[in-house]
Tab-separated table of C-alpha atoms and ligand atoms in Angstrom:
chain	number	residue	atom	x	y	z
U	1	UNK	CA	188.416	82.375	-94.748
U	2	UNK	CA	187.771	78.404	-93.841
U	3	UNK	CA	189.606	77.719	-90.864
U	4	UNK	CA	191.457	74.138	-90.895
U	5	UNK	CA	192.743	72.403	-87.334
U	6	UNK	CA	195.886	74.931	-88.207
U	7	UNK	CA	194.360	77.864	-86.965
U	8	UNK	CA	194.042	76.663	-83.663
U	9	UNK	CA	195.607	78.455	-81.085
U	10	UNK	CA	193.929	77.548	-78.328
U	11	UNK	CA	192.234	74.378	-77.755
U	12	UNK	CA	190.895	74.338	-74.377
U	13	UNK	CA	187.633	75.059	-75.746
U	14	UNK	CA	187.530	71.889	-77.167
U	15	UNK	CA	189.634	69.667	-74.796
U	16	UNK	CA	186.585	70.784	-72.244
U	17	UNK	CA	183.852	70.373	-74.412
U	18	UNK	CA	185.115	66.454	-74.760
U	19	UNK	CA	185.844	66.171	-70.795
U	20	UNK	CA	189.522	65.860	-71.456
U	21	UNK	CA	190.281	69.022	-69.668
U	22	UNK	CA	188.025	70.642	-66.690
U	23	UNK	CA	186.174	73.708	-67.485
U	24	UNK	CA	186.794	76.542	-65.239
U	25	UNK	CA	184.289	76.166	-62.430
U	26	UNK	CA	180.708	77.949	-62.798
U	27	UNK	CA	181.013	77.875	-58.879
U	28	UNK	CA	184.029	77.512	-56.963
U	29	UNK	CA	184.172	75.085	-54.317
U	30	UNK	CA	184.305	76.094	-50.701
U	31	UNK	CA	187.684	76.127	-48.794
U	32	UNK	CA	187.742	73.172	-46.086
U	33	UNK	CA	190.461	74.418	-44.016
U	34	UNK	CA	191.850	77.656	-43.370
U	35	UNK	CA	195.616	75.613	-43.356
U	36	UNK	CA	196.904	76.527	-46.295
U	37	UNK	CA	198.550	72.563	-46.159
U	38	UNK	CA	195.556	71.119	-45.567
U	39	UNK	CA	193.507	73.204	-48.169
U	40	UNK	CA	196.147	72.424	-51.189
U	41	UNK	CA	195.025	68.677	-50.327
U	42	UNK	CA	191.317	69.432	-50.714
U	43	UNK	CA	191.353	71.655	-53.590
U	44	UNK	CA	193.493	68.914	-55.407
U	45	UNK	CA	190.980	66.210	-54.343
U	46	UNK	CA	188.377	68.866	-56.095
U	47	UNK	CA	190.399	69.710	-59.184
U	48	UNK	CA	191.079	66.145	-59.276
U	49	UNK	CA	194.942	66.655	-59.704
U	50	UNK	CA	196.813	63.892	-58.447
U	51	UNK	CA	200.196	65.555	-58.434
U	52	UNK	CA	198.579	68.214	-56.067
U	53	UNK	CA	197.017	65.749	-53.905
U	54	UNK	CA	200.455	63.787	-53.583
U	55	UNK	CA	202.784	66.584	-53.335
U	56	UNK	CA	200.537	68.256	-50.383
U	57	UNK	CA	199.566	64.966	-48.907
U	58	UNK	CA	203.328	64.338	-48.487
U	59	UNK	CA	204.202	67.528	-46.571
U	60	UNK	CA	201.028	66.974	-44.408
U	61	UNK	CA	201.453	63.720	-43.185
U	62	UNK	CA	204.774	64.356	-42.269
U	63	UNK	CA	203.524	67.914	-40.163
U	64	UNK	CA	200.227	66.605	-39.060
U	65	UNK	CA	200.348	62.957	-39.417
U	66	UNK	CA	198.589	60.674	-41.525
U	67	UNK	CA	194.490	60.689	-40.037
U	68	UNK	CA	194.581	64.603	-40.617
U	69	UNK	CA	194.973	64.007	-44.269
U	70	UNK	CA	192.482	61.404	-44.543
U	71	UNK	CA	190.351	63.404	-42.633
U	72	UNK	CA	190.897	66.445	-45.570
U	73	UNK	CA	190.146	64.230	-48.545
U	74	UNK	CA	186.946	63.428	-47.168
U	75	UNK	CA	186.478	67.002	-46.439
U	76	UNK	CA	187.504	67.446	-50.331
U	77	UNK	CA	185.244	64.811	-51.700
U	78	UNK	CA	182.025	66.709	-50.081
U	79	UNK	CA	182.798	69.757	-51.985
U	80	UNK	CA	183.441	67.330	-55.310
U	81	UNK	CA	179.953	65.821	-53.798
U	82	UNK	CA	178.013	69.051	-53.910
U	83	UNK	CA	179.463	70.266	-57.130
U	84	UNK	CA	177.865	66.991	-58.311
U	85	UNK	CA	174.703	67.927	-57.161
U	86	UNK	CA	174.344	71.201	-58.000
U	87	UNK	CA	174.944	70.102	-61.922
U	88	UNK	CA	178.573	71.921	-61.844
U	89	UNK	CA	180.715	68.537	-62.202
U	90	UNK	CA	179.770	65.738	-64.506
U	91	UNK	CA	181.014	61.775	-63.872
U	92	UNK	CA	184.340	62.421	-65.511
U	93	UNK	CA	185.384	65.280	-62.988
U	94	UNK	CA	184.519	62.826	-59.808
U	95	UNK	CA	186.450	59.883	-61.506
U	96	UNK	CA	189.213	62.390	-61.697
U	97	UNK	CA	188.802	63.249	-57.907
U	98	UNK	CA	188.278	60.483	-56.536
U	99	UNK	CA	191.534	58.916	-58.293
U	100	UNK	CA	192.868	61.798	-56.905
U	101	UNK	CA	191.706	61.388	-53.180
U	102	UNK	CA	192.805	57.896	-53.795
U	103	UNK	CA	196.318	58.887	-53.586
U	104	UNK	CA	196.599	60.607	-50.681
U	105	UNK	CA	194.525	57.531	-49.187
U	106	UNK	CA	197.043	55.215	-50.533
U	107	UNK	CA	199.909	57.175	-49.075
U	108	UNK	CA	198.224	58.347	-45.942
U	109	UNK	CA	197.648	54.056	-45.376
U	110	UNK	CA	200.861	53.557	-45.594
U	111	UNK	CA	201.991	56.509	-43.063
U	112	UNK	CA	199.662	54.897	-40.824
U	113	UNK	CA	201.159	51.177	-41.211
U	114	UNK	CA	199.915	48.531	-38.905
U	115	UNK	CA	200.122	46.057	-36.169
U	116	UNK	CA	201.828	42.920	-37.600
U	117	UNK	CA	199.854	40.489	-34.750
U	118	UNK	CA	196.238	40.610	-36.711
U	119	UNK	CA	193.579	41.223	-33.740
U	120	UNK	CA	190.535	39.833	-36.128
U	121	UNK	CA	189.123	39.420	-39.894
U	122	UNK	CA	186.611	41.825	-41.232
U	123	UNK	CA	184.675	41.186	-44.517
U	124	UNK	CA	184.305	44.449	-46.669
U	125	UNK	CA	182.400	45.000	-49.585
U	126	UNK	CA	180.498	47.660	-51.514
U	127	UNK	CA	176.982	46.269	-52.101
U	128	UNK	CA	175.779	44.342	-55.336
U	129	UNK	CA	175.561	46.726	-58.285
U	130	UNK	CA	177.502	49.534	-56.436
U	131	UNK	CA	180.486	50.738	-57.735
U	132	UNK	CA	181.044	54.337	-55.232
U	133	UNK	CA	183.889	52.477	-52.994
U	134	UNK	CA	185.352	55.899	-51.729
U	135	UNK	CA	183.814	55.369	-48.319
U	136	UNK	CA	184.537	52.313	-47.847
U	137	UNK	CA	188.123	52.072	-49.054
U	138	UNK	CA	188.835	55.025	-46.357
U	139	UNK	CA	187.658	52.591	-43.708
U	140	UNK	CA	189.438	49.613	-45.059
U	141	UNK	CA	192.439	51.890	-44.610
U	142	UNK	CA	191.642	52.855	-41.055
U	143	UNK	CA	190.705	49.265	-40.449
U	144	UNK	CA	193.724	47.315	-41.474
U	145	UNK	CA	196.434	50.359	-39.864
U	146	UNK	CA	194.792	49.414	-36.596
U	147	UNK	CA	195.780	45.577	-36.719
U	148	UNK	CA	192.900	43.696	-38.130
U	149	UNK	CA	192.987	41.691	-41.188
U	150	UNK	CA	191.169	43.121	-43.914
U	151	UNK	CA	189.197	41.233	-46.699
U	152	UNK	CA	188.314	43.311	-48.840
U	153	UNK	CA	185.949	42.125	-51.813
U	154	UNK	CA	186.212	45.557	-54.058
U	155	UNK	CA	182.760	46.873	-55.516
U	156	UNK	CA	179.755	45.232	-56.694
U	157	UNK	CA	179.630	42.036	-54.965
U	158	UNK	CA	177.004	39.301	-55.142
U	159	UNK	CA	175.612	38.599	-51.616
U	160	UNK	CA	176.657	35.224	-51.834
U	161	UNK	CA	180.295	36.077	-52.116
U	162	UNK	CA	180.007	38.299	-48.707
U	163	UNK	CA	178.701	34.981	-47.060
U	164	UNK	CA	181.245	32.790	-48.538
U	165	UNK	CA	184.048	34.955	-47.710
U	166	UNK	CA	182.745	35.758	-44.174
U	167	UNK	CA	182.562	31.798	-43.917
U	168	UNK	CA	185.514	30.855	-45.557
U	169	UNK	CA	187.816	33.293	-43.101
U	170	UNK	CA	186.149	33.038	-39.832
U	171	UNK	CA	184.993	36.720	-39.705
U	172	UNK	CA	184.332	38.315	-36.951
U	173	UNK	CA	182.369	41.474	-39.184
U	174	UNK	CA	181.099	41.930	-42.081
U	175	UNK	CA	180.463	45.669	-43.812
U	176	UNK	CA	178.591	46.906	-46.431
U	177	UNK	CA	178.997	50.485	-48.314
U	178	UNK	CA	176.303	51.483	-50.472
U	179	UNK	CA	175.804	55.006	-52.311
U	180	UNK	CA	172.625	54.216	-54.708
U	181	UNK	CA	169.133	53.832	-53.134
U	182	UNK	CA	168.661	50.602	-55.763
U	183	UNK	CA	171.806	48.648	-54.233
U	184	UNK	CA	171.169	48.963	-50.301
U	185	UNK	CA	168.455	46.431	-49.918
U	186	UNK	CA	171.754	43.523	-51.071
U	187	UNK	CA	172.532	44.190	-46.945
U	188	UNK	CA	169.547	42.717	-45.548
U	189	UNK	CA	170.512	39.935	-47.542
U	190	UNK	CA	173.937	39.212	-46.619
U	191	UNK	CA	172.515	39.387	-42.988
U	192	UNK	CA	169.883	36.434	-44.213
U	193	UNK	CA	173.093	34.675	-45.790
U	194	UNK	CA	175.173	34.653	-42.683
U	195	UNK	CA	171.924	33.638	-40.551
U	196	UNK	CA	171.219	30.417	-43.016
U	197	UNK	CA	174.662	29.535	-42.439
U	198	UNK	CA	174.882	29.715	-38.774
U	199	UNK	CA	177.477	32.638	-38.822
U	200	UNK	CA	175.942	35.126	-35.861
U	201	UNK	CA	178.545	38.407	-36.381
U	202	UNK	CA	176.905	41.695	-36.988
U	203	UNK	CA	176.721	43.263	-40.714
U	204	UNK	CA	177.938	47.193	-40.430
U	205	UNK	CA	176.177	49.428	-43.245
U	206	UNK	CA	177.282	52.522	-43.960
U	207	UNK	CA	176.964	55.074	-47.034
U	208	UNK	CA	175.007	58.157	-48.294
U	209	UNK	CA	172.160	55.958	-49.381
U	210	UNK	CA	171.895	54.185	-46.298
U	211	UNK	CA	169.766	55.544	-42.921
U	212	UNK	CA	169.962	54.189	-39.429
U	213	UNK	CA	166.376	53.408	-39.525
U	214	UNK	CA	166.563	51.285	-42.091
U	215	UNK	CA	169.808	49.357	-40.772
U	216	UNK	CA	168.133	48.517	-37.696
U	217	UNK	CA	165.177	47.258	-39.296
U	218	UNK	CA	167.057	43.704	-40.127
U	219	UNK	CA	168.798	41.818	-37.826
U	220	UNK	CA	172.287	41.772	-37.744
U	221	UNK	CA	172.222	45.599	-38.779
U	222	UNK	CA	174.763	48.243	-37.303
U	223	UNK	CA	174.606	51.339	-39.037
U	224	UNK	CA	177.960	53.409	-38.940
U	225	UNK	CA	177.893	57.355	-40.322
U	226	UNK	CA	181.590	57.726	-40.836
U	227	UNK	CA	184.215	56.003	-41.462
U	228	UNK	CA	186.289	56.512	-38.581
U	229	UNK	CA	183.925	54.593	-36.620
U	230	UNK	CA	185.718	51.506	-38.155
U	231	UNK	CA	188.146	50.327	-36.103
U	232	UNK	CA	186.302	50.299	-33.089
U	233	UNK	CA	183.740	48.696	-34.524
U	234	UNK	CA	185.867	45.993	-35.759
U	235	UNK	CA	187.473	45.725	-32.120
U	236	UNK	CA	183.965	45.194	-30.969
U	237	UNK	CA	183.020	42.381	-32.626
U	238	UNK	CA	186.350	40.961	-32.665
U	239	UNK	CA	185.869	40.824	-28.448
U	240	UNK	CA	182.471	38.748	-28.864
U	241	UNK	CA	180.153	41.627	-28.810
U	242	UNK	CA	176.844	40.595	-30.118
U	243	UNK	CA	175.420	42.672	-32.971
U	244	UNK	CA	172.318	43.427	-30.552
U	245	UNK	CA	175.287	45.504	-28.279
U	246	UNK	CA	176.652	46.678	-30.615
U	247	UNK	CA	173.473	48.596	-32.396
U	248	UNK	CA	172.501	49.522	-28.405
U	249	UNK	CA	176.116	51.106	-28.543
U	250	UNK	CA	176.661	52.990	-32.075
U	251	UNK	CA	172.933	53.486	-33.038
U	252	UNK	CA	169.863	55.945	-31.879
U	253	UNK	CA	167.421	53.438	-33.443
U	254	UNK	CA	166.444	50.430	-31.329
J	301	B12	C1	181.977	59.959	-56.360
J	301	B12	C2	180.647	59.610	-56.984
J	301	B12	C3	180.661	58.758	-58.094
J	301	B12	C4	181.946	58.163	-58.669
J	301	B12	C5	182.335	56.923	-57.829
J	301	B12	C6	183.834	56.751	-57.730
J	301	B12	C7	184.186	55.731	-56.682
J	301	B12	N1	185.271	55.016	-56.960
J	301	B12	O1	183.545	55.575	-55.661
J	301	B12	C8	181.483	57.789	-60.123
J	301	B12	C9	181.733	58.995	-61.000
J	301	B12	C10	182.154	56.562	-60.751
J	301	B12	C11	179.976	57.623	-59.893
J	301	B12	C12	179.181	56.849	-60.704
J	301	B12	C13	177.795	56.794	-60.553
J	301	B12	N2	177.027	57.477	-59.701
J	301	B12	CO1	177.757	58.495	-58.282
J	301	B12	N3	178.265	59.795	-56.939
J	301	B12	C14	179.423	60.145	-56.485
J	301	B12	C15	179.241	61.281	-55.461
J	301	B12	C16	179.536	62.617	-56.196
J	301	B12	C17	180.095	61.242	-54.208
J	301	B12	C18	180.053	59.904	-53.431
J	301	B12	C19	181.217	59.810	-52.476
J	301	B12	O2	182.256	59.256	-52.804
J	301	B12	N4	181.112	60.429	-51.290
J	301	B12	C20	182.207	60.537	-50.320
J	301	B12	C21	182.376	59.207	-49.531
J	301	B12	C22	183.522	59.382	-48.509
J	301	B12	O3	181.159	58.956	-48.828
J	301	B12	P1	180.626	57.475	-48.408
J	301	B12	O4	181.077	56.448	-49.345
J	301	B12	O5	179.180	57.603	-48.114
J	301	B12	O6	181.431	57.189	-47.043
J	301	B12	C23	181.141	57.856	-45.828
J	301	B12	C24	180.191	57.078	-44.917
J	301	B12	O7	179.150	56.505	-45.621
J	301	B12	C25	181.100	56.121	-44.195
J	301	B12	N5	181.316	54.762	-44.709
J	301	B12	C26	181.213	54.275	-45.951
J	301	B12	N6	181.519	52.972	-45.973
J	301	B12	C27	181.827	52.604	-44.724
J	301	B12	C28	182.206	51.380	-44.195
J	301	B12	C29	182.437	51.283	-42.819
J	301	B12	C30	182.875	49.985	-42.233
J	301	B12	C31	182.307	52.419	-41.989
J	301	B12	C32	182.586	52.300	-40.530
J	301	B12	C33	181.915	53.640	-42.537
J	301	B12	C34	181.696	53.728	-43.888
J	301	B12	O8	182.370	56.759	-44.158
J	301	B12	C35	182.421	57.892	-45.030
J	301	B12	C36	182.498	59.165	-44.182
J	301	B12	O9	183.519	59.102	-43.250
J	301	B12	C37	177.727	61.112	-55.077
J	301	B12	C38	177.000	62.427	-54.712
J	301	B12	C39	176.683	62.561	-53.260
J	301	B12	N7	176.055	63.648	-52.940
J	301	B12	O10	176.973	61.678	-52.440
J	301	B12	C40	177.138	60.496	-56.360
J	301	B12	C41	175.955	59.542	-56.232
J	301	B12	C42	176.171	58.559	-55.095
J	301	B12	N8	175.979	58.790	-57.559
J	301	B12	C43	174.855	58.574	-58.011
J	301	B12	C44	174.623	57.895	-59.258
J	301	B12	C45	173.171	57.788	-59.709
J	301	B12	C46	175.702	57.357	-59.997
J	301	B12	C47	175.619	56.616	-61.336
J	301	B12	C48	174.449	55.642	-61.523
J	301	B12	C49	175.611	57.702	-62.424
J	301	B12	C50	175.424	57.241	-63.863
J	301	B12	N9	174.398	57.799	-64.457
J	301	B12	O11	176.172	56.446	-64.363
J	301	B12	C51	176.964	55.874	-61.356
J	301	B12	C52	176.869	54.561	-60.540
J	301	B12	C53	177.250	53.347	-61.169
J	301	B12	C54	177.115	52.199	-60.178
J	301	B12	N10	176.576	51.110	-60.634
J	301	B12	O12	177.469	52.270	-59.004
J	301	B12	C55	173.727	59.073	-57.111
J	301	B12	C56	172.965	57.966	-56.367
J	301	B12	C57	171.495	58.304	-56.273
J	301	B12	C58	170.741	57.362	-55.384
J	301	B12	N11	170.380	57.824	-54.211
J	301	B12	O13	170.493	56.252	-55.737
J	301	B12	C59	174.475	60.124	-56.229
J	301	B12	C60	173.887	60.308	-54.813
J	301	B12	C61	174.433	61.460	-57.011
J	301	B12	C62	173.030	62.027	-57.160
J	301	B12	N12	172.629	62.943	-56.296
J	301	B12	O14	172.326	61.664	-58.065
J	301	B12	N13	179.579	58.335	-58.799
């Protein structure tokens, strides 16, 4: 017998085959946390359910405050990371998590709340062609609940916007996230901007295609591994520190 669209009883076989639903994992991601609160937020950032990610983000930020669950959705996007890489999730599943983590980011940000006197102006931007903002949107957050104004230019920015917006609001740092090994080399190149127009802050560069070595190969170049780092940073350069002190401080590399 031919069997028409009326026969179906169950159409998750075909819901997954088009990406609309998420195949049962060939590997299941590792737990993060042995808190069972803390591990519902990672294993929603990983199944990229939103409602999870919300709903456990909610309890934990009011039982363990607000960095604890950014600190888990990062721990959730590395297992989403090496799913990616060992072929098990394909680009829709990581949009799905990382709309997902961005949830518990948004409401862990506004747990955090922040300072209304602005202590300085930091320029952030994911480099030219670069669209992974994950990274840098959890140091934005970080950034702006410790009481400095934030500017942040969103992904895929032309160098020459960085300089114009570092110029145009007196910044006292500008940072860079970039994920691809083709976008990175836009950093050097913001540093060149802010040097041709007489702006002497440091340029912070962060993100998995970035290294330390090559950060401190330009001038201006911090390099910064995680995110966290971003506050002080900011308070840093917002004291005066030149970028030369500041890559003596945070980097190996001189
Ligand atoms: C999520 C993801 C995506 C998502 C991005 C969603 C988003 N809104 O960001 C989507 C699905 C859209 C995507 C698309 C693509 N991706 Co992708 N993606 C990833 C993945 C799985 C995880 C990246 C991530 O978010 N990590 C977690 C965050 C938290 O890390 P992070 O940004 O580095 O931030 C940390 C630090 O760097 C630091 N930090 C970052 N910024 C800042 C700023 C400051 C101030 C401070 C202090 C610190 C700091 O703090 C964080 C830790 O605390 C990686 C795989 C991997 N192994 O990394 C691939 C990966 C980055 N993607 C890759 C590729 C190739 C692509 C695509 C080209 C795929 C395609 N064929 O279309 C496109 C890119 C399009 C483009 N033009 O950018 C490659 C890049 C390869 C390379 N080396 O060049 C990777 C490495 C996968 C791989 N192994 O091939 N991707």
């Amino acid at each position: 017998m031919i069997k028409t669209v009326n026969d179906l009883t169950d159409f998750d076989p075909i819901f997954i085959r088009y990406d609309i639903k998420i195949a049962p994992k060939k590997r299941a991601a590792s737990d993060v946390s042995t808190d069972p609160a803390l591990q519902a937020i990672a294993k929603g950032v990983v199944e990229g359910d939103e409602d999870m990610v919300a709903e456990a983000s909610k309890a934990a930020i009011a039982s363990k405050g607000p960095q604890t669950v950014i600190d888990t959705l990062i721990l959730g996007m590395a297992e989403v990371s090496k799913l990616w890489d060992d072929g098990v999730y394909y680009l829709p599943q990581v949009i799905l998590s990382s709309d997902a983590l961005m949830v518990g980011l948004n409401m862990a940000e506004e747990a955090l709340g922040s300072a209304v006197v602005k202590k300085g102006t930091v320029v952030m931007h994911c480099a030219h062609g670069d669209i992974h903002d994950i990274g840098k949107n959890v140091a934005a957050a970080l950034i702006r609940a410790n009481g400095y104004k934030v500017i942040d230019l969103g992904s895929d920015v032309p160098e020459e916007t960085v300089v114009k917006a570092a110029k145009d609001n007196k910044a006292d740092l500008v940072t860079g996230t970039a994920l691809m090994t083709t976008t990175m080399s836009a950093f050097h190149r913001v540093a060149e901007g802010l040097t041709k127009e007489g702006i002497n802050i440091p340029v912070v560069a962060s993100g998995g295609a970035v290294s330390e070595e090559w950060v401190t190969s330009w001038d201006r170049g911090v390099y910064a591994t995680f995110a966290k780092q971003g506050p002080e940073m900011a308070g840093d350069a917002a004291s005066g520190m030149s970028w030369e002190d500041m890559r003596a401080k945070w980097n190996l590399v001189l």
